[in-house]
Coordinates of N, CA and C in Angstrom, one line a residue:
I218 N 1.5 -1.3 0.4 CA -0.3 -0.4 0.8 C 1.1 1.3 0.1
S219 N 0.7 1.9 -1.3 CA 1.5 3.4 -1.1 C 1.3 4.4 -0.6
Q220 N 0.2 4.6 0.0 CA -0.6 5.0 0.9 C -1.5 5.0 1.8
A221 N -1.5 6.4 2.4 CA -2.7 5.1 3.6 C -3.7 4.4 3.7
K222 N -3.8 3.5 3.9 CA -5.5 3.4 4.3 C -5.8 2.0 4.9
T223 N -6.9 2.3 6.0 CA -7.9 1.4 6.4 C -8.4 -0.1 5.7
I224 N -7.5 -1.4 6.4 CA -7.5 -2.7 6.2 C -8.7 -3.1 7.5
Y225 N -9.4 -3.9 6.9 CA -11.0 -4.2 7.4 C -11.0 -6.1 7.2
V226 N -10.7 -6.7 8.7 CA -11.2 -7.8 8.0 C -11.9 -8.6 9.6
D227 N -12.8 -9.7 8.7 CA -13.5 -10.1 9.4 C -13.6 -11.2 9.4
S228 N -13.2 -12.2 9.8 CA -13.6 -13.6 10.0 C -14.6 -14.1 9.4
K229 N -15.4 -13.6 9.2 CA -16.2 -14.2 9.4 C -17.8 -14.3 7.9
A230 N -17.7 -12.4 7.6 CA -18.3 -12.2 6.5 C -17.1 -11.8 5.7
G231 N -15.8 -12.5 5.7 CA -14.6 -11.9 4.6 C -14.8 -12.9 4.0
N232 N -14.0 -12.2 2.9 CA -13.5 -12.7 2.0 C -12.0 -12.2 1.5
D233 N -10.9 -12.7 1.7 CA -9.8 -12.5 0.9 C -9.4 -12.7 -0.6
K234 N -10.5 -12.5 -1.6 CA -10.1 -11.7 -3.6 C -11.7 -10.0 -3.0
N235 N -10.6 -10.3 -1.8 CA -11.2 -8.4 -1.3 C -10.3 -7.5 -1.5
D236 N -10.6 -6.1 -1.6 CA -9.8 -6.0 -1.1 C -9.6 -5.1 -0.3
G237 N -10.6 -5.0 1.0 CA -10.5 -4.9 2.6 C -10.2 -3.3 2.9
T238 N -11.2 -2.5 2.0 CA -10.5 -1.4 2.2 C -11.7 -1.0 3.2
S239 N -13.1 -1.8 2.7 CA -14.3 -1.0 3.0 C -15.4 -2.1 4.3
E240 N -15.9 -1.6 4.6 CA -16.2 -2.7 5.9 C -17.3 -3.7 5.1
D241 N -17.3 -3.0 3.9 CA -18.3 -4.1 3.4 C -17.8 -4.6 2.6
K242 N -16.5 -5.1 2.6 CA -15.7 -5.6 1.7 C -14.4 -5.5 2.2
P243 N -14.8 -6.4 3.2 CA -13.5 -6.7 4.2 C -12.8 -8.4 3.9
L244 N -11.3 -8.6 4.7 CA -10.5 -9.5 4.1 C -11.3 -10.4 5.3
K245 N -10.5 -11.9 4.9 CA -10.9 -12.8 6.0 C -10.1 -12.8 7.0
T246 N -9.3 -13.1 6.3 CA -7.5 -14.3 7.2 C -6.2 -12.8 8.2
L247 N -5.7 -13.7 8.5 CA -4.7 -12.6 9.5 C -3.7 -12.6 7.7
Y248 N -3.7 -13.4 7.5 CA -3.0 -14.3 6.6 C -3.3 -12.8 4.8
A249 N -3.8 -12.8 4.5 CA -4.1 -11.4 3.5 C -3.9 -10.5 4.0
A250 N -4.1 -10.0 5.2 CA -3.8 -9.0 5.8 C -2.2 -8.5 5.9
S251 N -1.8 -9.5 6.5 CA -0.4 -9.8 6.4 C 0.7 -10.1 5.5
Q252 N 0.6 -9.9 4.0 CA 0.7 -9.5 2.9 C 0.8 -8.5 2.3
K253 N 0.6 -7.4 2.9 CA 0.4 -6.3 2.5 C 1.9 -5.2 3.3
S254 N 2.0 -4.2 2.6 CA 2.5 -3.5 2.9 C 2.7 -2.2 3.7
Y255 N 2.5 -1.8 4.8 CA 1.2 -0.5 5.2 C 2.2 1.0 5.3
A256 N 1.3 1.9 4.6 CA 2.3 2.9 4.5 C 2.1 4.3 5.5
P257 N 2.7 4.8 6.3 CA 2.1 5.9 7.6 C 0.7 6.5 7.0
G258 N 0.2 6.4 8.6 CA -1.0 6.5 8.7 C -2.2 5.3 8.8
S259 N -1.6 3.8 7.8 CA -2.6 3.0 8.1 C -3.2 2.4 9.5
K260 N -4.6 1.7 9.0 CA -4.6 0.7 10.2 C -5.9 -0.4 9.8
I261 N -5.3 -1.2 10.7 CA -4.8 -2.6 10.1 C -6.2 -3.3 12.1
L262 N -8.0 -3.3 11.1 CA -9.2 -3.1 12.0 C -8.9 -4.6 11.6
L263 N -9.1 -5.3 12.8 CA -10.4 -6.6 13.2 C -12.0 -6.5 13.9
K264 N -12.2 -7.2 13.3 CA -13.7 -7.0 13.7 C -14.2 -7.5 15.2
A265 N -14.5 -7.1 16.6 CA -14.9 -6.3 16.8 C -15.3 -8.3 17.1
G266 N -15.9 -9.2 18.6 CA -16.8 -9.9 18.4 C -16.2 -11.4 17.8
Q267 N -14.9 -10.9 17.2 CA -14.9 -13.0 16.8 C -12.9 -12.9 17.0
S268 N -13.0 -14.5 16.6 CA -11.4 -14.8 16.4 C -11.4 -14.8 15.1
F269 N -9.9 -14.4 15.4 CA -9.5 -14.8 14.2 C -8.0 -15.9 14.4
T270 N -8.2 -17.1 13.1 CA -7.3 -18.1 14.3 C -5.6 -17.3 12.8
G271 N -4.3 -17.5 13.0 CA -3.3 -18.0 12.4 C -2.6 -16.1 13.4
S272 N -1.6 -15.7 12.8 CA -0.6 -15.1 13.1 C -0.5 -13.8 12.5
L273 N -0.4 -12.7 12.7 CA -0.4 -11.0 11.8 C 0.7 -10.5 11.7
K274 N 1.0 -10.3 10.7 CA 2.8 -9.5 10.7 C 2.5 -8.2 9.9
I275 N 2.5 -7.1 11.2 CA 2.9 -5.9 10.0 C 4.1 -5.0 9.6
A276 N 3.9 -5.3 7.9 CA 5.4 -4.5 7.5 C 5.1 -2.8 7.6
G277 N 5.8 -2.8 7.9 CA 5.5 -1.1 7.4 C 6.2 0.0 9.0
T278 N 5.9 1.1 8.5 CA 6.1 2.1 9.7 C 6.2 3.4 9.5
G279 N 5.5 3.3 11.0 CA 4.6 4.9 10.5 C 5.3 5.8 10.9
T280 N 4.5 7.1 11.2 CA 5.3 8.8 11.9 C 4.7 9.2 12.7
E281 N 5.4 10.2 13.5 CA 4.9 10.3 14.6 C 3.4 11.1 14.0
K282 N 3.8 11.8 13.1 CA 2.1 12.3 12.8 C 1.5 11.1 12.0
A283 N 1.6 10.3 11.8 CA 0.4 9.1 11.5 C 0.8 8.1 11.3
P284 N 0.2 7.4 12.3 CA 1.7 5.9 13.2 C 0.6 4.7 12.9
I285 N 0.8 3.6 12.4 CA 0.4 2.5 11.5 C -0.3 1.7 12.9
T286 N -2.0 2.0 13.0 CA -2.7 1.8 14.0 C -3.0 0.5 14.1
V287 N -3.4 -0.7 14.6 CA -3.7 -1.8 14.6 C -4.9 -1.8 16.0
S288 N -6.5 -2.3 15.8 CA -6.9 -2.1 16.7 C -8.1 -3.1 15.7
S289 N -9.3 -2.3 16.7 CA -11.1 -3.1 16.8 C -11.5 -2.4 15.2
Y290 N -12.7 -2.6 14.9 CA -13.9 -2.2 14.7 C -15.3 -3.1 14.9
G291 N -16.3 -1.8 14.7 CA -18.2 -2.9 15.4 C -17.9 -2.6 17.4
K292 N -18.7 -2.9 17.3 CA -19.1 -3.7 18.9 C -19.2 -5.0 19.0
G293 N -18.4 -5.0 20.4 CA -18.5 -6.4 20.9 C -17.0 -6.8 22.1
A294 N -17.1 -7.7 22.2 CA -15.6 -8.2 23.0 C -15.0 -7.5 22.4
K295 N -13.2 -7.7 22.2 CA -11.8 -7.5 21.9 C -12.1 -8.8 21.2
P296 N -11.0 -8.6 19.7 CA -10.7 -9.5 19.1 C -10.1 -10.3 19.5
V297 N -10.5 -11.1 18.7 CA -8.9 -12.6 19.6 C -7.5 -13.2 18.3
I298 N -7.1 -12.9 18.3 CA -5.8 -13.7 17.6 C -6.1 -15.0 18.3
N299 N -6.0 -15.9 17.9 CA -5.6 -17.1 18.2 C -4.7 -17.9 17.4
A300 N -3.3 -17.6 17.5 CA -2.3 -17.9 17.0 C -2.2 -19.9 17.3
R301 N -1.3 -20.3 16.7 CA -0.8 -22.0 16.9 C 0.7 -21.9 16.6
G302 N 1.9 -20.6 16.8 CA 2.9 -20.8 17.3 C 3.4 -19.8 17.1
G303 N 4.6 -19.6 17.3 CA 6.0 -18.5 17.0 C 5.4 -17.2 18.0
A304 N 5.0 -16.3 17.7 CA 4.7 -15.4 17.4 C 3.3 -15.0 17.1
A305 N 2.1 -14.2 17.6 CA 0.6 -14.3 17.4 C 0.4 -12.5 16.4
L306 N 1.4 -12.1 17.3 CA 1.5 -10.9 16.0 C 3.0 -10.1 15.9
S307 N 3.7 -10.0 15.3 CA 5.1 -9.4 15.4 C 5.2 -7.7 14.0
A308 N 6.0 -7.0 14.6 CA 6.0 -5.9 14.1 C 7.7 -5.0 14.1
G309 N 7.9 -4.9 12.9 CA 9.1 -4.1 12.6 C 9.8 -3.3 12.7
G310 N 8.7 -1.9 13.5 CA 9.0 -0.7 12.9 C 8.5 0.0 13.2
E311 N 9.4 1.9 13.2 CA 8.6 2.4 14.3 C 6.7 3.5 14.3
Y312 N 6.6 4.0 15.4 CA 4.8 4.5 15.4 C 3.8 2.8 14.4
I313 N 4.2 2.1 15.5 CA 3.2 1.5 15.9 C 2.5 0.7 16.8
H314 N 0.4 1.5 16.5 CA 0.4 1.6 17.8 C -1.3 0.3 17.4
I315 N -0.4 -0.7 19.0 CA -1.0 -1.6 18.7 C -2.6 -1.6 19.9
T316 N -2.9 -1.7 20.2 CA -4.2 -1.3 21.2 C -6.0 -2.1 21.2
G317 N -6.4 -2.4 21.7 CA -7.4 -3.4 22.0 C -8.3 -4.7 21.2
L318 N -6.8 -5.2 21.8 CA -7.1 -6.6 21.5 C -6.6 -8.1 22.5
K319 N -6.7 -9.1 22.0 CA -6.6 -9.9 22.6 C -6.7 -11.1 22.7
I320 N -4.6 -11.7 22.8 CA -4.2 -12.3 21.6 C -3.8 -13.1 22.5
T321 N -4.0 -14.8 21.7 CA -3.9 -16.3 22.5 C -2.7 -17.2 22.1
N322 N -2.2 -17.8 21.9 CA -0.8 -18.8 21.2 C -0.2 -20.5 22.4
K323 N -1.3 -20.8 22.2 CA -1.5 -22.0 23.4 C -0.2 -23.1 22.7
T324 N 0.1 -23.1 21.7 CA 1.2 -23.5 21.5 C 3.1 -23.0 20.6
G325 N 2.7 -21.8 20.8 CA 3.5 -20.5 21.0 C 4.2 -20.1 21.7
S326 N 5.1 -19.0 21.3 CA 5.9 -18.5 22.4 C 5.5 -17.5 22.9
Q327 N 5.0 -16.6 22.1 CA 4.6 -15.3 22.2 C 3.4 -14.5 22.2
G328 N 3.0 -13.8 22.6 CA 2.0 -12.6 22.2 C 1.8 -11.3 20.7
I329 N 3.0 -10.8 21.2 CA 3.6 -9.8 20.2 C 5.0 -9.0 20.5
N330 N 5.8 -10.0 19.0 CA 7.2 -9.1 18.9 C 7.5 -8.1 18.8
I331 N 8.0 -7.1 19.5 CA 8.3 -6.0 18.3 C 10.3 -5.7 18.5
T332 N 11.0 -5.7 16.7 CA 11.8 -5.5 17.0 C 12.8 -4.0 16.3
T333 N 14.0 -3.8 16.6 CA 14.0 -2.8 15.7 C 14.2 -2.7 14.8
C334 N 13.8 -1.2 13.7 CA 13.5 -1.7 11.8 C 15.0 -1.5 11.6
K335 N 15.9 -1.2 12.1 CA 16.5 -0.1 11.4 C 18.2 0.7 12.4
P336 N 19.1 0.9 11.7 CA 20.0 1.5 13.2 C 19.8 2.2 13.7
G337 N 20.8 2.6 15.1 CA 19.2 3.8 15.7 C 18.5 3.1 16.0
A338 N 18.1 5.4 16.4 CA 15.9 4.7 17.6 C 15.2 3.7 16.3
T339 N 14.4 3.4 17.0 CA 13.0 3.1 16.7 C 12.0 3.5 17.8
K340 N 11.3 4.4 17.1 CA 10.5 5.3 17.9 C 8.7 5.2 18.2
G341 N 8.1 5.1 18.6 CA 7.2 5.4 19.0 C 6.5 4.3 19.4
V342 N 6.2 3.1 19.6 CA 5.4 2.0 20.0 C 4.7 2.1 20.8
K343 N 3.7 1.6 21.1 CA 3.4 0.8 21.4 C 1.8 -0.1 21.8
I344 N 1.3 -0.3 22.8 CA 1.0 -1.5 23.0 C 0.3 -1.5 24.6
T345 N -1.3 -1.0 24.2 CA -1.9 -0.6 25.5 C -3.5 -1.5 25.0
K346 N -3.9 -1.5 26.3 CA -5.4 -1.8 26.3 C -5.0 -2.7 25.7
C347 N -4.5 -4.1 25.5 CA -4.4 -5.7 25.5 C -4.6 -6.7 26.4
E348 N -4.8 -7.3 25.7 CA -5.5 -8.9 26.9 C -4.2 -10.4 26.4
F349 N -3.6 -10.7 27.2 CA -2.8 -12.4 26.9 C -3.2 -12.8 28.0
E350 N -3.2 -14.0 26.9 CA -3.9 -14.9 27.8 C -3.5 -16.9 27.4
D351 N -3.0 -17.5 28.1 CA -2.5 -18.4 28.0 C -1.7 -18.6 26.5
I352 N -0.5 -18.1 26.9 CA 0.6 -18.4 26.0 C 1.7 -19.6 26.8
N353 N 2.0 -20.2 25.9 CA 2.6 -21.5 25.9 C 2.5 -21.7 26.6
V354 N 0.9 -22.2 26.9 CA 0.4 -23.0 28.2 C 1.2 -24.3 28.7
N355 N 2.3 -25.5 27.4 CA 2.8 -26.5 27.6 C 4.0 -26.0 28.4
F356 N 4.6 -24.7 28.5 CA 6.0 -24.4 28.9 C 7.3 -25.5 28.1
T357 N 6.7 -25.2 27.1 CA 7.9 -26.4 25.8 C 8.5 -25.3 25.8
N358 N 8.8 -24.2 26.2 CA 10.3 -23.4 26.1 C 10.1 -22.8 27.6
T359 N 11.5 -22.8 27.9 CA 11.4 -22.2 29.2 C 12.4 -21.3 28.8
Q360 N 12.9 -20.4 27.7 CA 13.5 -19.4 27.9 C 12.8 -17.7 27.8
H361 N 13.7 -17.0 28.3 CA 13.1 -15.8 28.3 C 11.9 -15.0 26.9
A362 N 12.9 -15.5 26.3 CA 11.7 -14.9 25.0 C 10.7 -15.2 24.9
A363 N 10.0 -16.7 25.9 CA 8.7 -17.2 25.9 C 7.4 -16.8 27.0
C364 N 6.6 -15.4 26.2 CA 6.3 -14.0 26.6 C 5.2 -13.6 26.2
G365 N 4.7 -13.3 27.3 CA 3.8 -11.6 26.4 C 3.7 -11.3 25.6
V366 N 4.7 -9.9 25.8 CA 5.3 -9.3 25.2 C 6.7 -9.6 24.6
Y367 N 7.7 -9.9 24.2 CA 8.8 -9.6 24.0 C 9.4 -8.1 23.3
L368 N 10.0 -7.5 23.1 CA 10.6 -6.4 22.5 C 11.7 -6.7 22.7
K369 N 12.9 -6.7 21.8 CA 14.1 -6.6 21.2 C 15.0 -5.7 20.3
A370 N 16.2 -4.5 21.4 CA 16.7 -4.0 19.8 C 17.8 -4.6 19.2
A371 N 18.0 -4.9 18.0 CA 18.8 -5.9 17.2 C 19.5 -5.6 15.7
G372 N 20.3 -6.1 15.7 CA 21.1 -5.8 14.5 C 22.7 -6.2 14.7
K373 N 23.6 -5.9 13.0 CA 24.9 -5.5 13.1 C 24.9 -4.9 13.2
E374 N 24.2 -3.4 13.8 CA 24.6 -1.7 13.7 C 24.2 -1.7 15.1
P375 N 24.6 -0.7 15.7 CA 23.6 -0.4 17.3 C 22.5 0.7 17.0
A376 N 21.1 -0.2 18.1 CA 20.2 0.1 17.5 C 19.2 0.0 18.9
W377 N 18.5 0.8 19.5 CA 17.8 0.5 20.7 C 16.3 1.3 20.8
F378 N 15.9 1.5 21.2 CA 14.1 1.9 21.3 C 14.3 3.4 21.5
D379 N 13.0 4.3 21.0 CA 12.8 5.4 21.9 C 11.8 5.9 21.8
G380 N 10.3 5.6 23.0 CA 9.4 6.2 23.0 C 8.6 5.6 23.2
L381 N 8.9 4.2 23.6 CA 8.0 3.0 23.5 C 7.6 2.1 25.1
V382 N 5.5 1.9 25.2 CA 5.1 2.7 26.0 C 4.4 1.2 25.6
V383 N 4.6 0.4 27.4 CA 3.7 -1.1 27.2 C 2.6 -0.6 28.1
E384 N 1.2 -0.1 28.3 CA 0.8 0.0 29.7 C -0.7 -0.2 29.2
D385 N -0.9 -0.6 30.4 CA -2.3 -0.3 30.7 C -3.5 -2.2 29.9
N386 N -2.5 -3.5 29.8 CA -3.2 -4.7 29.3 C -3.0 -5.6 30.4
K387 N -3.3 -6.9 29.9 CA -3.7 -7.6 31.1 C -2.8 -9.1 30.5
F388 N -2.6 -9.9 31.7 CA -1.9 -10.8 31.2 C -2.0 -11.6 32.3
E389 N -2.8 -13.2 31.3 CA -3.4 -14.3 31.7 C -2.9 -15.5 31.5
H390 N -2.0 -16.3 32.4 CA -1.1 -17.6 32.3 C -0.7 -17.6 31.5
V391 N 0.3 -17.0 31.2 CA 1.6 -16.6 29.8 C 2.9 -17.2 31.1
A392 N 4.3 -18.4 30.0 CA 5.0 -19.4 30.3 C 5.9 -18.1 29.0
R393 N 7.1 -17.8 30.2 CA 7.4 -17.8 31.5 C 7.4 -16.8 31.6
C394 N 7.6 -15.4 30.7 CA 7.7 -14.2 31.3 C 6.2 -13.9 31.1
G395 N 6.0 -12.6 31.3 CA 4.9 -11.3 31.4 C 5.9 -10.5 30.2
V396 N 6.0 -10.0 30.4 CA 6.6 -8.7 29.5 C 8.5 -8.7 29.6
V397 N 9.4 -8.8 28.2 CA 11.1 -8.8 28.1 C 11.1 -7.9 27.6
F398 N 12.2 -7.2 28.5 CA 12.7 -6.4 26.8 C 13.8 -6.3 27.3
T399 N 15.2 -6.8 26.2 CA 16.2 -7.0 25.6 C 16.8 -6.4 24.6
T400 N 18.3 -7.0 24.4 CA 19.2 -6.1 23.7 C 20.4 -6.8 23.9
D401 N 21.2 -6.4 21.9 CA 22.1 -6.9 21.6 C 23.3 -5.8 22.1
W402 N 22.8 -4.4 22.4 CA 23.7 -3.8 22.4 C 24.2 -2.7 24.2
C403 N 24.0 -3.4 24.9 CA 24.1 -2.9 26.0 C 24.4 -3.4 27.6
S404 N 25.6 -3.8 26.8 CA 26.5 -5.5 27.8 C 27.6 -4.0 28.6
R405 N 27.5 -4.2 29.9 CA 28.6 -3.6 30.9 C 29.7 -4.5 31.1
S406 N 29.9 -5.4 30.5 CA 31.1 -6.5 31.1 C 31.6 -6.7 29.6
E407 N 33.0 -6.9 29.5 CA 34.2 -7.0 28.1 C 33.8 -8.5 27.8
K408 N 33.9 -9.4 28.4 CA 33.5 -11.0 28.6 C 32.1 -11.2 27.8
Q409 N 31.1 -10.3 27.1 CA 30.6 -10.5 25.8 C 29.7 -11.9 26.2
E410 N 29.2 -12.2 27.6 CA 28.8 -13.6 27.4 C 27.6 -13.5 26.9
W411 N 26.7 -12.7 27.0 CA 25.1 -13.4 26.5 C 24.9 -12.5 24.6
G412 N 26.4 -12.9 24.0 CA 26.2 -12.5 22.6 C 26.0 -10.9 22.6
H413 N 26.5 -10.2 23.2 CA 26.4 -8.8 23.1 C 27.4 -8.0 22.0
K414 N 27.0 -7.1 21.7 CA 27.5 -6.7 20.5 C 28.3 -5.3 20.3
N415 N 28.2 -4.2 21.3 CA 28.9 -3.5 22.0 C 29.9 -3.4 22.5
D416 N 30.9 -2.4 22.4 CA 32.6 -3.0 23.4 C 32.8 -1.7 24.1
V417 N 32.2 -2.2 25.1 CA 32.8 -1.4 26.4 C 34.0 -1.2 26.7
S418 N 34.8 -1.4 26.4 CA 35.9 -1.2 26.4 C 36.4 0.3 25.5
K419 N 35.5 0.3 24.6 CA 35.0 1.9 23.9 C 34.3 2.8 24.4
G420 N 34.3 2.1 25.7 CA 33.0 3.3 25.9 C 31.7 3.1 25.6
E421 N 31.2 2.4 24.8 CA 29.9 2.0 24.3 C 28.8 1.2 25.2
Y422 N 27.7 1.9 25.2 CA 26.8 1.4 25.5 C 25.0 2.4 24.7
F423 N 24.2 1.3 24.4 CA 23.3 2.0 23.4 C 21.9 1.3 24.2
G424 N 22.0 3.0 25.6 CA 20.5 2.1 25.8 C 18.9 2.6 25.9
S425 N 18.4 1.5 25.7 CA 16.5 2.2 24.9 C 16.6 3.5 25.8
K426 N 16.1 4.2 24.8 CA 15.3 5.6 26.0 C 13.7 5.7 26.2
N427 N 13.3 6.7 27.1 CA 11.6 7.0 27.6 C 10.6 5.6 26.9
V428 N 11.6 4.7 27.6 CA 10.7 3.3 27.7 C 10.2 3.2 29.1
A429 N 8.3 3.4 28.6 CA 7.9 2.7 29.8 C 6.7 1.6 30.3
I430 N 7.1 1.0 31.2 CA 6.1 -0.4 30.7 C 5.0 0.4 32.6
R431 N 4.0 -0.1 32.3 CA 3.1 0.8 33.6 C 2.1 -0.2 33.5
G432 N 0.8 0.2 34.4 CA -0.2 -0.1 34.6 C -1.2 -1.5 34.1
N433 N 0.2 -2.8 33.9 CA -0.7 -3.2 33.0 C -0.9 -4.3 35.1
T434 N -1.0 -6.0 34.4 CA -1.9 -6.2 36.0 C -1.1 -7.8 35.6
F435 N -0.9 -8.5 36.4 CA 0.2 -10.1 35.5 C -1.1 -11.2 36.7
N436 N -1.3 -11.8 36.4 CA -2.1 -13.4 36.8 C -1.3 -14.5 36.1
K437 N -0.1 -15.3 37.1 CA -0.5 -16.5 36.9 C 0.7 -16.6 35.9
T438 N 1.7 -16.0 35.5 CA 2.9 -16.0 35.1 C 3.9 -16.9 35.9
G439 N 4.0 -17.5 34.8 CA 5.3 -19.4 35.1 C 6.4 -18.6 35.4
G440 N 7.5 -17.3 34.9 CA 8.5 -17.3 35.3 C 8.7 -15.9 36.1
D441 N 9.8 -15.3 35.4 CA 9.6 -13.6 36.1 C 8.7 -12.5 34.8
V442 N 8.1 -12.1 36.0 CA 6.9 -10.8 35.4 C 7.3 -10.4 34.7
I443 N 7.9 -8.7 35.3 CA 9.0 -7.9 33.4 C 10.0 -8.2 33.8
F444 N 11.3 -9.0 33.3 CA 12.4 -8.4 32.7 C 12.7 -7.8 31.7
V445 N 13.5 -6.9 32.2 CA 14.3 -5.5 31.3 C 16.1 -5.7 31.6
T446 N 17.0 -5.2 30.5 CA 17.9 -5.5 30.3 C 18.2 -3.8 29.2
G447 N 19.3 -3.6 29.3 CA 19.3 -2.1 28.6 C 18.5 -1.1 29.0
L448 N 17.6 -0.5 29.9 CA 17.0 0.8 29.7 C 17.6 2.0 30.1
E449 N 17.8 3.2 29.4 CA 18.4 4.2 29.3 C 17.4 4.7 30.4
G450 N 17.1 5.0 31.7 CA 15.8 6.2 31.7 C 14.6 6.0 32.5
G451 N 14.3 4.0 31.6 CA 12.8 4.1 31.4 C 12.1 4.1 32.9
V452 N 11.2 3.3 32.7 CA 10.3 3.7 33.6 C 8.9 2.4 33.7
V453 N 9.2 1.5 35.5 CA 8.5 1.0 34.9 C 7.9 0.9 36.7
E454 N 6.6 0.9 36.1 CA 5.4 1.4 38.1 C 4.2 0.8 37.1
K455 N 3.7 0.9 38.4 CA 2.1 1.0 38.8 C 1.2 -0.3 38.0
N456 N 2.5 -1.1 37.7 CA 2.4 -2.9 37.4 C 1.0 -3.8 38.6

């Protein structure tokens, strides 16, 4: 998509042969929505009260004035993404706002996976008012990456987040962690035991800035509830 558009997805009345740009002609599957590349200001909206099998991958990046939004439309309960492996929703872009969804992934590792999209700062990612339930329920993956929300600064060159917010979400029965924030670029040791890429001997440290993890609730978390590394001035509060 070369310009901002709203894409509607309806698991009951939709059809993947539609272009998805109106409520009257929505797409049917998350797979079809994942095949598009989204311009700044685009919206991906799932029909309220419905369940969607599979995973959603967001290709594209927003701007401060025109973020990419993933949310719902219509009246009813939060739409459910019912994944069957991997991450239920993944993205690697700036200014992506995900709000008002329910996510389950009984046989997979993650609810939402967000990675940095470029060297330097990836800005303006927000995850708000979502529900995460039954993530990796059989504890088949006991690494930190098995979690409700996984956030990672990675890449061949120094990368970090700026202005990332995880706020007012609910986590129920997730394993191993609730929220994980990690990075390849924030070692404070010259031994580099965890595969970090910065050079401490040169004074390098690339922490993520203006990160807030707040107002979330957690119940029946298998291991670490909130696990953070590599924040510079981050805030974890009122959870």
